[in-house]
C-alpha positions as a LaTeX table, in Angstrom:
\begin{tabular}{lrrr}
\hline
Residue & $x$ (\AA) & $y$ (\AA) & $z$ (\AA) \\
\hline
Unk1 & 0.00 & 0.00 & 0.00 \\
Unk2 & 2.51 & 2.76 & 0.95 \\
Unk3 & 4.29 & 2.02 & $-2.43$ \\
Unk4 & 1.02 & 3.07 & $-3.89$ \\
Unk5 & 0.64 & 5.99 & $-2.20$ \\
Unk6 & 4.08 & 7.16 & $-3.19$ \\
Unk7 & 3.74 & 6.07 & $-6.96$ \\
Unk8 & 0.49 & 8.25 & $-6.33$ \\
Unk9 & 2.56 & 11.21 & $-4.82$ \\
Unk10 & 4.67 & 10.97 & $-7.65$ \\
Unk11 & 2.44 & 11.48 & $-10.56$ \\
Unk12 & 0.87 & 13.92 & $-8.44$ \\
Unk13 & 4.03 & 16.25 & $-7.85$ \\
Unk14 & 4.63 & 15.20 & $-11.67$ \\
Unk15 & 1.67 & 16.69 & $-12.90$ \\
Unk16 & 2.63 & 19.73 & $-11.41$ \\
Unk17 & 5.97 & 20.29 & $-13.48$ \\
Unk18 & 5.63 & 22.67 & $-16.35$ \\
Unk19 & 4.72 & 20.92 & $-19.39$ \\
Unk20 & 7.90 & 22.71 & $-21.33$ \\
Unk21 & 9.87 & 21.22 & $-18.55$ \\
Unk22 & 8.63 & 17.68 & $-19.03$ \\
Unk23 & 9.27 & 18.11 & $-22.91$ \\
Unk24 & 12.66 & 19.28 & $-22.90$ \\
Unk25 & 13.74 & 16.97 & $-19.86$ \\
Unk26 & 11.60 & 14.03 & $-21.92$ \\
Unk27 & 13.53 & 14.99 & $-25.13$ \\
Unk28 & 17.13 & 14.94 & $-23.28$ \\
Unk29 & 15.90 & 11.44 & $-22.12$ \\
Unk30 & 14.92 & 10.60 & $-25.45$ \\
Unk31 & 18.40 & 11.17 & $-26.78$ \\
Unk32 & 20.24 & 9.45 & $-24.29$ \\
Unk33 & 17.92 & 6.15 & $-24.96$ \\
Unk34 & 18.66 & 6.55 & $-28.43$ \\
Unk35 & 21.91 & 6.53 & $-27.44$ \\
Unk36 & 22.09 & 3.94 & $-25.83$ \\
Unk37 & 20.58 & 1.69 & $-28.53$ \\
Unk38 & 23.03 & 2.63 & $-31.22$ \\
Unk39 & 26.06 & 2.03 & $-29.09$ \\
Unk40 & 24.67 & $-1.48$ & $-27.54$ \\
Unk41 & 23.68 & $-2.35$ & $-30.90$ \\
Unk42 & 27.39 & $-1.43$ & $-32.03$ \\
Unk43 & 29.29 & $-3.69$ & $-29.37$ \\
Unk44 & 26.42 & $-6.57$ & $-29.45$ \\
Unk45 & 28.23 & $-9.79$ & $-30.79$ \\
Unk46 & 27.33 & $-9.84$ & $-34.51$ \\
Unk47 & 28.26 & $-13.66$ & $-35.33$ \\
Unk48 & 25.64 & $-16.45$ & $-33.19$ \\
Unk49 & 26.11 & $-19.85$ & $-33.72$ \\
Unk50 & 22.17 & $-20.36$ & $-34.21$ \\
Unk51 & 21.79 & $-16.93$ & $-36.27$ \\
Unk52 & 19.77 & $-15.32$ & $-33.09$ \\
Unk53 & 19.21 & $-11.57$ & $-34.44$ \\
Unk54 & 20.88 & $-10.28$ & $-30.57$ \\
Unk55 & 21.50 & $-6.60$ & $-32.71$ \\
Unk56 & 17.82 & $-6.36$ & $-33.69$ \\
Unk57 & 16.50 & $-7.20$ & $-30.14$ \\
Unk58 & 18.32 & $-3.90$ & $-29.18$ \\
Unk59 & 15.30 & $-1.35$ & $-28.72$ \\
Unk60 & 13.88 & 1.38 & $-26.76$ \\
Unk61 & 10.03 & 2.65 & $-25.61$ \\
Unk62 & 8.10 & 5.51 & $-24.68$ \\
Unk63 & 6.50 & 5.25 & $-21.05$ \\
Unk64 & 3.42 & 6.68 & $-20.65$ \\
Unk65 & 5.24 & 9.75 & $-18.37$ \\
Unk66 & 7.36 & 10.47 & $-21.44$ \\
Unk67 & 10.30 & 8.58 & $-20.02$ \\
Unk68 & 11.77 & 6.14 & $-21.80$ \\
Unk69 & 12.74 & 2.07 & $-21.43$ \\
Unk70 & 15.97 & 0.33 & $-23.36$ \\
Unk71 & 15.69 & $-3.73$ & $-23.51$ \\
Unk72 & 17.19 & $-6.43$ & $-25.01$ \\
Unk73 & 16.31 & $-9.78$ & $-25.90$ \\
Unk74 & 12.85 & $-11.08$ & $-25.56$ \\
Unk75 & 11.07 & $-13.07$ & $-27.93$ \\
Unk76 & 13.18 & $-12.70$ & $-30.71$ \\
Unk77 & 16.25 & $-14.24$ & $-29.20$ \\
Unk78 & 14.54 & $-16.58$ & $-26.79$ \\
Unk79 & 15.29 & $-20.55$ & $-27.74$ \\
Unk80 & 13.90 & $-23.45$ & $-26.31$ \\
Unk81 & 16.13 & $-25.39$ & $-24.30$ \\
Unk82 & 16.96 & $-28.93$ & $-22.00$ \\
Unk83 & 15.68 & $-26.47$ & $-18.83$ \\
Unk84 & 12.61 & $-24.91$ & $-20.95$ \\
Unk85 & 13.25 & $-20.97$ & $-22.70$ \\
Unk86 & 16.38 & $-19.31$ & $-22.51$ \\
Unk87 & 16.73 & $-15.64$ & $-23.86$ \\
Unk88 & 20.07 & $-15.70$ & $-26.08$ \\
Unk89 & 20.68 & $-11.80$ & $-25.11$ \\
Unk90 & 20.54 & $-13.23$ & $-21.02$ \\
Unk91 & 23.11 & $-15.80$ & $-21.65$ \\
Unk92 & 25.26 & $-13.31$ & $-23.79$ \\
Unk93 & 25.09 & $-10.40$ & $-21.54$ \\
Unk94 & 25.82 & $-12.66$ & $-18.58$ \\
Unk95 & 27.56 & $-15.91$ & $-19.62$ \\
Unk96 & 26.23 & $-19.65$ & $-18.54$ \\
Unk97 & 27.99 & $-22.78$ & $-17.43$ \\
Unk98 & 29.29 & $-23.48$ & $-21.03$ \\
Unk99 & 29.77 & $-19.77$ & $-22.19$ \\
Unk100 & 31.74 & $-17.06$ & $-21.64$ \\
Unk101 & 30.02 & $-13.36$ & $-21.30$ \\
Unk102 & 30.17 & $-10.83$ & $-24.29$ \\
Unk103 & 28.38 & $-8.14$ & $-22.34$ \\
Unk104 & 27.12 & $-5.80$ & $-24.59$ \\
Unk105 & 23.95 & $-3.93$ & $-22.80$ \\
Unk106 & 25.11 & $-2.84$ & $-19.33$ \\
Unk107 & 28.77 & $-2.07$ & $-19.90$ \\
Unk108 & 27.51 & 0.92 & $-22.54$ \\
Unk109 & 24.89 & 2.17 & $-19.46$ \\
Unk110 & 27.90 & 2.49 & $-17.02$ \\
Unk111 & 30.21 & 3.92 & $-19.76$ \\
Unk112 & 27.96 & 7.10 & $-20.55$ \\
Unk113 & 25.70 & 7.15 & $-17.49$ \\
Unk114 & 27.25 & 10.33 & $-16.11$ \\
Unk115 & 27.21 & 11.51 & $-19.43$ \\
Unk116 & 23.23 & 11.51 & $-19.91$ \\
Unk117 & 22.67 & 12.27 & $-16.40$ \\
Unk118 & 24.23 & 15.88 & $-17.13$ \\
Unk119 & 22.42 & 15.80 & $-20.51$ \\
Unk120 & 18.97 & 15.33 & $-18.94$ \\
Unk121 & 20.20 & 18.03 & $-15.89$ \\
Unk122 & 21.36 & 20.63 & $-18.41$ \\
Unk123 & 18.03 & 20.31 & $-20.37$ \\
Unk124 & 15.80 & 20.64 & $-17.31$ \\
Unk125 & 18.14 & 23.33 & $-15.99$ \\
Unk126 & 17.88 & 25.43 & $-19.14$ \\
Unk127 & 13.92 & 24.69 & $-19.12$ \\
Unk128 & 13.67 & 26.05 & $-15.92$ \\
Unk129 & 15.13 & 28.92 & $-16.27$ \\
Unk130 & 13.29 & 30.19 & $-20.08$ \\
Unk131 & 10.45 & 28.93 & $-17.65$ \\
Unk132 & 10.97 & 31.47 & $-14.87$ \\
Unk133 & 11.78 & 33.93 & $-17.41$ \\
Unk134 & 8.71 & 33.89 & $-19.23$ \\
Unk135 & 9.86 & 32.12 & $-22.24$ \\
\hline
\end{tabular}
């Protein structure tokens, strides 16, 4: 319950924010997903032994608060398997008993997240202030 209420407070205090605001701090956020895509997609192993399309599984979505979400994997690169369904992108990112890790996803978040953290700061900061001065 109190994680409702605070998911509650949240859109509240959200809905309260400027709309510019929200669109240039969305947009900043936008970028960096898009971002983040392209270089993942760029570092993702390229040759599979079973063809699995790993680079194409690379994608991002719109939230409905504007933010956005990066995956990869899913049904595209998820195989049947001895155990039942294993996603390819998983066992690539991470290794298994009988493979080595290529990480590919989470090594390209750590390597630029200071990078879009200032993006998305600068773009809210500049908001703000065209905000308070009437632009």
């Amino acid at each position: 319950m109190a994680r409702d209420a605070s998911v509650r407070d949240f859109a509240r205090r959200l809905a309260r924010v400027p709309v510019s605001i929200r669109a240039a701090t969305n947009k900043a956020i936008a970028k960096n997903a898009e971002e983040w895509v392209r270089v993942s997609r760029a570092t993702a192993p390229k040759d599979t032994e079973d063809g699995t399309p790993l680079h194409d599984s690379i994608r991002r979505h719109t939230t409905e608060s504007g933010g956005q979400v990066v995956r990869a994997g899913g049904p595209p690169t998820t195989k049947p398997s001895a155990g039942g369904q294993v996603d390819y992108a998983i066992s690539q990112e991470f290794g298994t008993a009988a493979m080595t890790a290529s990480p590919f996803f989470w090594p390209v978040y750590r390597s630029f997240k200071k990078r879009w953290a200032t993006r998305r700061r600068s773009a809210m900061n500049k908001a703000f202030k065209e905000f308070n001065n009437g632009g």
